[in-house]
Short mmCIF file of C-alpha atoms in Angstrom, two decimals:
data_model
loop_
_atom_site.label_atom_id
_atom_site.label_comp_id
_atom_site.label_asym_id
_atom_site.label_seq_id
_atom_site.Cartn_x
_atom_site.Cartn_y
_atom_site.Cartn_z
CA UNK K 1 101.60 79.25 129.61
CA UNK K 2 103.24 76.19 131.52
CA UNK K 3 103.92 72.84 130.66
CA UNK K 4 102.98 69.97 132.77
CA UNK K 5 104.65 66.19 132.55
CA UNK K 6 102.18 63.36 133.53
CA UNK K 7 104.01 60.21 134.52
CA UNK K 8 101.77 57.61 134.60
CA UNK K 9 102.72 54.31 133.69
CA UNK K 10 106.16 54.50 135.70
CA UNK K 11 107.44 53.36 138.85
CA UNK K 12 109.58 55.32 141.27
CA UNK K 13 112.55 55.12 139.63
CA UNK K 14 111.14 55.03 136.27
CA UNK K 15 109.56 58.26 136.94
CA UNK K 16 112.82 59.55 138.34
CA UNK K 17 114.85 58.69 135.49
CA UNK K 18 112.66 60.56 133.48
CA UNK K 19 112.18 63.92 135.20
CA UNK K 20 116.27 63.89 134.97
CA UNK K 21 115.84 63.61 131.04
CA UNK K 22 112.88 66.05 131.09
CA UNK K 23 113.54 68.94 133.69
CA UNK K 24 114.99 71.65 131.91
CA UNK K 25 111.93 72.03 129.50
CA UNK K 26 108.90 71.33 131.89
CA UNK K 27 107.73 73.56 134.69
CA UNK K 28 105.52 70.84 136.53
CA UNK K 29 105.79 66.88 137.22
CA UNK K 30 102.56 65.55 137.64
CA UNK K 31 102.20 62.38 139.61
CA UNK K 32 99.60 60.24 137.76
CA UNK K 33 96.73 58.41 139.28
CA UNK K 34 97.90 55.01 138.40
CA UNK K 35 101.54 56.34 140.15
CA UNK K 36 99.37 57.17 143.23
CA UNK K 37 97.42 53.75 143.01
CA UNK K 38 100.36 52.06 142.72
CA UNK K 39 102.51 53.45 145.29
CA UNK K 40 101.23 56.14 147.15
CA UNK K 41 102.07 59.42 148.40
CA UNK K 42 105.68 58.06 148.62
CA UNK K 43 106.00 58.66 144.94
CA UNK K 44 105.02 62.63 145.59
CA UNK K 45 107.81 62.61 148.08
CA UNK K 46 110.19 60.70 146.04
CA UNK K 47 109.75 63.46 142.94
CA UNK K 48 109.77 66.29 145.22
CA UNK K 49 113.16 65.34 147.24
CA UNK K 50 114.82 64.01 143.69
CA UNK K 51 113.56 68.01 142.28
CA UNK K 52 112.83 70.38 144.86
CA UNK K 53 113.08 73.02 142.04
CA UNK K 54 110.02 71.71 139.91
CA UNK K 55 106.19 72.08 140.78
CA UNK K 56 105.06 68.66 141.67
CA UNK K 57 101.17 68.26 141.34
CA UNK K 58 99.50 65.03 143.04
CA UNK K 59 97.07 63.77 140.81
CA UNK K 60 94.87 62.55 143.49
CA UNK K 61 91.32 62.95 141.27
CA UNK K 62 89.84 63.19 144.69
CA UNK K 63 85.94 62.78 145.21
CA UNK K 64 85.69 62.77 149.11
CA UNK K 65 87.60 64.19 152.10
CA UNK K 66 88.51 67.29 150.96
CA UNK K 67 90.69 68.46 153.55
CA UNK K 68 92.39 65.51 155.09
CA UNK K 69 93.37 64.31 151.39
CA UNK K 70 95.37 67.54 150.65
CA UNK K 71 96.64 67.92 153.94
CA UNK K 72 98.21 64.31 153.73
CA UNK K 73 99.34 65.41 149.84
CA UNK K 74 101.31 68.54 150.84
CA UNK K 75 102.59 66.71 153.80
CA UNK K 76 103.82 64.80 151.35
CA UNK K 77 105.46 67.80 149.27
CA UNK K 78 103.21 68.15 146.44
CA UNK K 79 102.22 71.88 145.12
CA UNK K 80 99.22 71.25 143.32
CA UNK K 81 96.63 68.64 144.08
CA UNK K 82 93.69 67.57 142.01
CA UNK K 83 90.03 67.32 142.99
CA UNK K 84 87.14 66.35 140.58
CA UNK K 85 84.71 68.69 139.01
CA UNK K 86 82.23 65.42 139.19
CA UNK K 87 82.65 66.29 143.29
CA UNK K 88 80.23 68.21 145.68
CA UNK K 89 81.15 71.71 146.44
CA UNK K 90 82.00 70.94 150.44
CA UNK K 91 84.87 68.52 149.45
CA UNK K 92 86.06 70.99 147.04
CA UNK K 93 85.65 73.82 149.11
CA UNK K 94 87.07 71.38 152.10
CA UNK K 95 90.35 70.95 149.85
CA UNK K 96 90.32 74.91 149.06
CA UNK K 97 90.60 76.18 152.54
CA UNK K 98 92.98 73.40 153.46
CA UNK K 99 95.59 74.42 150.70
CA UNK K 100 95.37 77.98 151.54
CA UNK K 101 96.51 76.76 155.00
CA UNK K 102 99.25 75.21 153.58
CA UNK K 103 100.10 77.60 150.45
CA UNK K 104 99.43 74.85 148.20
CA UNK K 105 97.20 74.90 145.01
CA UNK K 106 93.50 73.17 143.88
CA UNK K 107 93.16 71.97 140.26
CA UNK K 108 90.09 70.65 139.42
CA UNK K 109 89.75 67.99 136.66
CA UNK K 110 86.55 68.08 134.51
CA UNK K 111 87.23 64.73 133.45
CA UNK K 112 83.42 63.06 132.67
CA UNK K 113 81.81 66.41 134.01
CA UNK K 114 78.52 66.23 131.71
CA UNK K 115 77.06 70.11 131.84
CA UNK K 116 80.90 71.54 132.06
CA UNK K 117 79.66 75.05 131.16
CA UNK K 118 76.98 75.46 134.65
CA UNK K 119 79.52 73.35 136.64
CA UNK K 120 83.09 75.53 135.77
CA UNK K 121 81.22 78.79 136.18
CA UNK K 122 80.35 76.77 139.76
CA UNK K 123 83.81 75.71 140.83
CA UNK K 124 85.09 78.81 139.76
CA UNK K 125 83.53 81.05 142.02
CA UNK K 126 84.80 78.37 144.61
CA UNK K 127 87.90 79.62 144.28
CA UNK K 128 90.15 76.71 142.53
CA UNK K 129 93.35 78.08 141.01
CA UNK K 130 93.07 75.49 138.18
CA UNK K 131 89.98 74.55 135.77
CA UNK K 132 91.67 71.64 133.73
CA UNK K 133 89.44 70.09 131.11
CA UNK K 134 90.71 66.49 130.35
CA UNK K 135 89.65 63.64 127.91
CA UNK K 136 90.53 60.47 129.72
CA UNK K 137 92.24 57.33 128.40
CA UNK K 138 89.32 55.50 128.10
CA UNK K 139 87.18 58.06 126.26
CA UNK K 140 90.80 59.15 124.04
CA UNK K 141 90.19 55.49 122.93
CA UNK K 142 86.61 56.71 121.39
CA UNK K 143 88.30 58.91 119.57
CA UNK K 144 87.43 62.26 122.00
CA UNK K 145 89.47 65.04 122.76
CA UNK K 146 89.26 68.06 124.60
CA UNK K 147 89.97 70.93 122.55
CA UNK K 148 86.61 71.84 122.32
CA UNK K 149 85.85 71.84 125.97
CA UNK K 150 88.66 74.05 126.26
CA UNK K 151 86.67 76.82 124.43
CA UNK K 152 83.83 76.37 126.48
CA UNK K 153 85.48 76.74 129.93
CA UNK K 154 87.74 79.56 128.66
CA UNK K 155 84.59 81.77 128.01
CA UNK K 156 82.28 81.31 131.41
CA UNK K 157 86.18 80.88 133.82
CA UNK K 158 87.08 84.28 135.23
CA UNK K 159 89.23 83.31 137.95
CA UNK K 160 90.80 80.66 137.72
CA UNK K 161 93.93 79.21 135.15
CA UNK K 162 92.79 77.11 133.18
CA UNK K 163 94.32 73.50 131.72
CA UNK K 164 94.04 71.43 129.29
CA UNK K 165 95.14 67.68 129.66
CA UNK K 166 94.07 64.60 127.69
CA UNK K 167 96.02 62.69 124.42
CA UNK K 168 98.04 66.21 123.56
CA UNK K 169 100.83 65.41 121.07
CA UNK K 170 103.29 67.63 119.46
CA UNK K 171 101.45 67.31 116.31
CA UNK K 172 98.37 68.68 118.06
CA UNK K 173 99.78 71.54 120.23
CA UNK K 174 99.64 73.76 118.03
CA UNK K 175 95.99 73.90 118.69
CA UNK K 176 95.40 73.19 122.15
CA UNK K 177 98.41 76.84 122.33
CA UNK K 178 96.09 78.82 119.81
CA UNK K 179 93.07 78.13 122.36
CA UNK K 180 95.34 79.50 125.16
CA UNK K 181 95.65 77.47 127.91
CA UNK K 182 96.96 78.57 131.19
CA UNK K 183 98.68 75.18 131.38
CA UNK K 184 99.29 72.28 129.23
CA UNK K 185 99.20 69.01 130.42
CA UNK K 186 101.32 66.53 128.02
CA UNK K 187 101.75 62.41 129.03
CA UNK K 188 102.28 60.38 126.09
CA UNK K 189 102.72 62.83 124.06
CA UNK K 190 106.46 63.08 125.96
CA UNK K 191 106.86 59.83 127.40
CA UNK K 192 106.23 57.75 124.09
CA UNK K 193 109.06 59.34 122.32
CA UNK K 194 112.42 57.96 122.02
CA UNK K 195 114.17 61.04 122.55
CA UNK K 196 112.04 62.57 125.45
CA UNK K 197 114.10 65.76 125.97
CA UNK K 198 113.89 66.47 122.31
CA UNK K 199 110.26 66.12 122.52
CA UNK K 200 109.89 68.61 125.54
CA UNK K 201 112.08 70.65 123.93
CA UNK K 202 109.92 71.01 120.80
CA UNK K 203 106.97 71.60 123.16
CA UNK K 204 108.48 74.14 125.31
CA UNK K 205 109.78 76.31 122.27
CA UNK K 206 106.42 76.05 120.81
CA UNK K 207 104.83 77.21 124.10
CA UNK K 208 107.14 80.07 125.00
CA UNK K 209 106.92 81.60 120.67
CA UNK K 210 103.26 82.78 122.37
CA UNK T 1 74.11 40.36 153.60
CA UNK T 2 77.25 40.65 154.32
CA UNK T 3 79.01 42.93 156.40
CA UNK T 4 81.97 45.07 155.02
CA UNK T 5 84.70 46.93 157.16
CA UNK T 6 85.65 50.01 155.38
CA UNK T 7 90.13 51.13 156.95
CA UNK T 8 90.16 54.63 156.36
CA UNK T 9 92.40 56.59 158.77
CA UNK T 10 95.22 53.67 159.19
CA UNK T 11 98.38 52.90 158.22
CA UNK T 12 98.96 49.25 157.60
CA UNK T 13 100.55 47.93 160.69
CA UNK T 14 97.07 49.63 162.44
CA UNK T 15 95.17 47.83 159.57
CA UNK T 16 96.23 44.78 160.52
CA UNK T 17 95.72 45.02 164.00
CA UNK T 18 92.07 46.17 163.71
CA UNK T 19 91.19 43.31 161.21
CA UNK T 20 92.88 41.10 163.98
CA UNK T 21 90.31 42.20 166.15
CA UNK T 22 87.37 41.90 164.04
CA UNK T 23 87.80 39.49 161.53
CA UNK T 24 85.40 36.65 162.98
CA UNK T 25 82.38 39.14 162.59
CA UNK T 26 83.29 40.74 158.95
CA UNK T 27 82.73 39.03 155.88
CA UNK T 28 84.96 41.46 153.62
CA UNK T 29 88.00 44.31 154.33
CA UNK T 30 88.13 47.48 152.49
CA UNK T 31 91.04 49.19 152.38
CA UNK T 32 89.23 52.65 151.95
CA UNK T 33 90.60 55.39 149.39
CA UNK T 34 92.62 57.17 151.78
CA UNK T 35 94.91 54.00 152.45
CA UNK T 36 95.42 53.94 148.89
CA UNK T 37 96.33 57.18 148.55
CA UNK T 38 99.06 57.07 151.45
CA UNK T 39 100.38 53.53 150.85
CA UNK T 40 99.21 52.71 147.58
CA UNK T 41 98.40 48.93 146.40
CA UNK T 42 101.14 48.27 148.95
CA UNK T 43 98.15 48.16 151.10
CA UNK T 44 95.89 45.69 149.83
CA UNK T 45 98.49 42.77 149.16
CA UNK T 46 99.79 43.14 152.68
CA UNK T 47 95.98 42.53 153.97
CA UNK T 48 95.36 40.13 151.87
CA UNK T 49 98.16 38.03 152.45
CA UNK T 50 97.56 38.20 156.16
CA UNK T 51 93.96 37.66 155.76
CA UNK T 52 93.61 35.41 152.78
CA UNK T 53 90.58 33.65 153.87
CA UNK T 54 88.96 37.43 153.62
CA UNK T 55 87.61 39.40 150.90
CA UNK T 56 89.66 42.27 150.35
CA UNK T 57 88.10 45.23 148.62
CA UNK T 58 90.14 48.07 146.95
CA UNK T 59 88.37 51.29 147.11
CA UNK T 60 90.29 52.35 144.23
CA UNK T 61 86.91 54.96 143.08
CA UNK T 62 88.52 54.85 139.57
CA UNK T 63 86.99 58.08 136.84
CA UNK T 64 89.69 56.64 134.09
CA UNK T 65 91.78 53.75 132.81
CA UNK T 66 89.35 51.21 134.19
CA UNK T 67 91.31 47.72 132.49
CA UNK T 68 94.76 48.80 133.86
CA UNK T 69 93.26 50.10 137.60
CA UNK T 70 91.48 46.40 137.69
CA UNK T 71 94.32 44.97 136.38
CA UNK T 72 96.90 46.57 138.80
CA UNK T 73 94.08 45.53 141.82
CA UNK T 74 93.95 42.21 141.02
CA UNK T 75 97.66 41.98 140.82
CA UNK T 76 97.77 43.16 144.50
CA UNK T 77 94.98 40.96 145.44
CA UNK T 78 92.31 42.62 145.81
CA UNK T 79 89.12 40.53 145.44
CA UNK T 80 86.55 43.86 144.98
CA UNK T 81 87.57 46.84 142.58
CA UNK T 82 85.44 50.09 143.27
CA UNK T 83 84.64 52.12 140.45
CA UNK T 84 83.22 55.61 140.11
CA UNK T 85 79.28 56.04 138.86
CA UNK T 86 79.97 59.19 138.01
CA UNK T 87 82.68 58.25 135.35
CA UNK T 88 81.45 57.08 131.48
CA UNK T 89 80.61 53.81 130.40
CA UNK T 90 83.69 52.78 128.55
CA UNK T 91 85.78 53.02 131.91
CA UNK T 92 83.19 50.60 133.56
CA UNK T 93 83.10 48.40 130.67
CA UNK T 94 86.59 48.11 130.48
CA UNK T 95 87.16 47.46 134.11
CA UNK T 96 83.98 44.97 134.17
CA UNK T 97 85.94 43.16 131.37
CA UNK T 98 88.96 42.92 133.32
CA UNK T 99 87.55 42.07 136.37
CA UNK T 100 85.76 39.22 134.52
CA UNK T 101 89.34 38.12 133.40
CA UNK T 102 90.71 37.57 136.39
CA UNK T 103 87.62 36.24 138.45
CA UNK T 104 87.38 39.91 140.58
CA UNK T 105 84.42 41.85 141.02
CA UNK T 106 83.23 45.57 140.42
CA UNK T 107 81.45 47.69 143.00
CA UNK T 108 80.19 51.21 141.62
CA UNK T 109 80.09 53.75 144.15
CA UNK T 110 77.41 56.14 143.47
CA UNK T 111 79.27 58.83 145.52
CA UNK T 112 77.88 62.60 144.15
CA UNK T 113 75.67 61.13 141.13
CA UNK T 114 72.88 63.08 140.66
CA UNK T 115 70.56 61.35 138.43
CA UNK T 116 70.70 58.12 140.94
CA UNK T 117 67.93 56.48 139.78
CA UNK T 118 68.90 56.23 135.99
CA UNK T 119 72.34 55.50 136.52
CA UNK T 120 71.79 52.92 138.19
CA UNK T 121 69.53 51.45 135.76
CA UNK T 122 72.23 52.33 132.99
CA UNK T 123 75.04 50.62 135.50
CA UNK T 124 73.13 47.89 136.22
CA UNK T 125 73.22 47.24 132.59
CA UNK T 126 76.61 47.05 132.20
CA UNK T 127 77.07 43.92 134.31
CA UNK T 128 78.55 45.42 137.42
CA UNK T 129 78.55 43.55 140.78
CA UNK T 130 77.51 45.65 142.86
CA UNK T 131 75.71 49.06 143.29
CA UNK T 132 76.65 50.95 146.18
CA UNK T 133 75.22 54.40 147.57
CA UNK T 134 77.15 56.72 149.62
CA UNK T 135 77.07 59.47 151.71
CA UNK T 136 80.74 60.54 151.33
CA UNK T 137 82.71 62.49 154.88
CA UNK T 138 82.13 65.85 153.28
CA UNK T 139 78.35 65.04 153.16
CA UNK T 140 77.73 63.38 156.65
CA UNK T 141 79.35 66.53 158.22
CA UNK T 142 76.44 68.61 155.91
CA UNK T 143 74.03 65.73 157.78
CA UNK T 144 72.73 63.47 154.68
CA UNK T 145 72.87 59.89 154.91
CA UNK T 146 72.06 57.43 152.21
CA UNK T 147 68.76 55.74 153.24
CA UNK T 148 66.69 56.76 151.01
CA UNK T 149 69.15 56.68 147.92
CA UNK T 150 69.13 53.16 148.81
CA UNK T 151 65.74 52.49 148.21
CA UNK T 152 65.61 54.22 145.02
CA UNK T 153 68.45 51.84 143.50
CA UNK T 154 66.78 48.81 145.63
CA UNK T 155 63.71 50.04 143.19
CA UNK T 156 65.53 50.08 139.99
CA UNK T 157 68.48 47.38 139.94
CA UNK T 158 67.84 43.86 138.61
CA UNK T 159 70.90 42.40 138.23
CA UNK T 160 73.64 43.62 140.69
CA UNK T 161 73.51 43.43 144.13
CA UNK T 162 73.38 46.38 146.25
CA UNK T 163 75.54 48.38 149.42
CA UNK T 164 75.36 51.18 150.87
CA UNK T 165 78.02 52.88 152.70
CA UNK T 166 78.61 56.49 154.80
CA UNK T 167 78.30 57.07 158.84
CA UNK T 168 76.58 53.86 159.43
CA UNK T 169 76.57 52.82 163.29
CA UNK T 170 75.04 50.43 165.44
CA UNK T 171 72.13 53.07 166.31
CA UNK T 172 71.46 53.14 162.46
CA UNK T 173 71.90 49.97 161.23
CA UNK T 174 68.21 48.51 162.00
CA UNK T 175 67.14 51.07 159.56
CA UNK T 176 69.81 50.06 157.24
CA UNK T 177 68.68 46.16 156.93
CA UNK T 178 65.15 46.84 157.03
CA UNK T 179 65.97 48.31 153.51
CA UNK T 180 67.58 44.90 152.96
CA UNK T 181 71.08 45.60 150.89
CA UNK T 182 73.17 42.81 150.03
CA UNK T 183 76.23 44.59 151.76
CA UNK T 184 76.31 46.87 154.64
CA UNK T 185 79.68 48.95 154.90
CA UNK T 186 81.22 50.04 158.18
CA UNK T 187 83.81 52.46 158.39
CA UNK T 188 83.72 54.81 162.16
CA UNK T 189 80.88 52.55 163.21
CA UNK T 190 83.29 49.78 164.21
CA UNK T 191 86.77 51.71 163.90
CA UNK T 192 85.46 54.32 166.65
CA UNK T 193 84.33 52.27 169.08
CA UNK T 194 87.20 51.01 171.78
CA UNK T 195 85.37 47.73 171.69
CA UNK T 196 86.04 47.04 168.10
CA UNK T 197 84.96 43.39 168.11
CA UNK T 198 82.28 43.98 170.43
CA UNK T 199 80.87 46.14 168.41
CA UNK T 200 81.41 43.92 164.75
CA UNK T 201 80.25 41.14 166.52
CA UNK T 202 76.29 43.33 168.00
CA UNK T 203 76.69 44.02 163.69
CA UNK T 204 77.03 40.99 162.98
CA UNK T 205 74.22 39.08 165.01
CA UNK T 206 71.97 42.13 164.08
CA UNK T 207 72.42 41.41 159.70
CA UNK T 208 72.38 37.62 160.56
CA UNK T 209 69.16 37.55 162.53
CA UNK T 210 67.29 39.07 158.98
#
């Protein structure tokens, strides 16, 4: 099981300064939407030159252009990018073959995916190497989380790792590792604490007792 | 109707040169999802602040966060937010509210919803702008195009106005006003042709003699 850091409310060197507190307990940055939105690919690049040693995934969410958006993303140096579930196949399977090409990796995010169980068995046999259920921001705000989705897509996925990403706090890990998760996705849940690396810590001990 | 010019493959030095080109026949700039992903909001403020007397439209496709994505648009300048009809309702409320705030508008792209017809009622409720089909890249290459989802939401929306968008060219766009939209999007349609602003400007007489 791995544990992924989602910087999203950061700037460059914001995001920097905070991988350097971080690194030793997380095995993948992620680049955030709002990151991307705000600045870019350059941020990817940025994260990946400051720590060539960590995974960086570009959380790109990305609903069109398959190919061309992951080329320009592991052009960029990112590992992992992220596609939508919410997507039609050809972009996903457009963003597939093109990270093959370039050794890279596909997660796709469930996020507002409305008949998850029919559309994960779907994307699975696409050949994704990440099914990542998430509870978005605005949805967390209603009170929704994703635990329960996790079930669902752990017992129709058969090939591909699957994630878990969405308001996951070190009170509620516990949970999200008994449902286990290929990978953990953690935001706030790190990034809201004033001791960071403590919190990471906590998390990555808790993680590696499976 | 007004006629939109969607950037996609540019940087923003080649942004700015094309909308030098074309800017007497356009009524509004978008500065498509790809830009954003590469430069980031970097993108929009440096159109807008050489084009202020344009609309500038951030093809942001937001699925989360919608407040803070507005928010972070409208800092950059961007006049038109685009939103994802595939995401939930809070996220469109919440960037609808925003975009209220600070006198900016909300365009839904219906990119990959399936049940067009009530979504679009449902978004049309929420007091979005406008309601845009689209045939995304991935789906032009499969040869769909977004005619006839245009007259379904044409048949359906009372309150927004409505675009349509994907591999609309000068051949095509007869067929396109017939179905009378209140905004025609043009990405490759003016972008590929080496007479840009000849070809904006044939666009332009063709929606203004409707």
């Amino acid at each position: 099981m791995k544990l992924q850091l989602a910087l999203d409310l950061v700037n460059i060197p914001e995001a920097i300064a905070v991988v350097e507190e971080v690194q030793s307990y997380i095995d993948i940055v992620e680049i955030g939407t709002p990151v991307v939105i705000n600045e870019g690919l350059h941020a990817v690049k940025a994260i990946k030159d400051a720590f060539p040693s960590l995974q960086v995934l570009a959380d790109l969410k990305i609903m069109d252009a398959g190919a061309y958006e992951v080329m320009k993303a592991s052009e960029a140096g990112a590992d992992i990018i992220t596609v939508l579930g919410a997507t039609d196949d050809s972009t996903i399977k457009g963003a597939v073959e093109e990270a093959r090409k370039n050794g890279k990796q596909i997660l796709v995010d469930m996020i507002n995916v409305k008949n998850l169980e029919q559309r994960a068995r779907e994307i699975d046999a696409l050949g994704v190497d990440y099914i990542c259920v998430h509870t978005g921001y605005d949805l967390q705000a209603a009170g929704e989380n994703s635990f329960e989705q996790l079930r669902v897509i752990k017992s129709v996925v058969t090939r591909a790792k699957t994630a878990v990403a969405g308001g996951i706090k070190l009170a509620t890990l516990p949970e999200v590792i008994a449902a286990s998760p290929d990978l953990v996705i953690v935001g706030g849940g790190i990034t809201g604490h004033a001791n960071k690396a403590g919190a990471a810590a906590e998390m990555k001990q808790l993680i590696a007792a499976r």
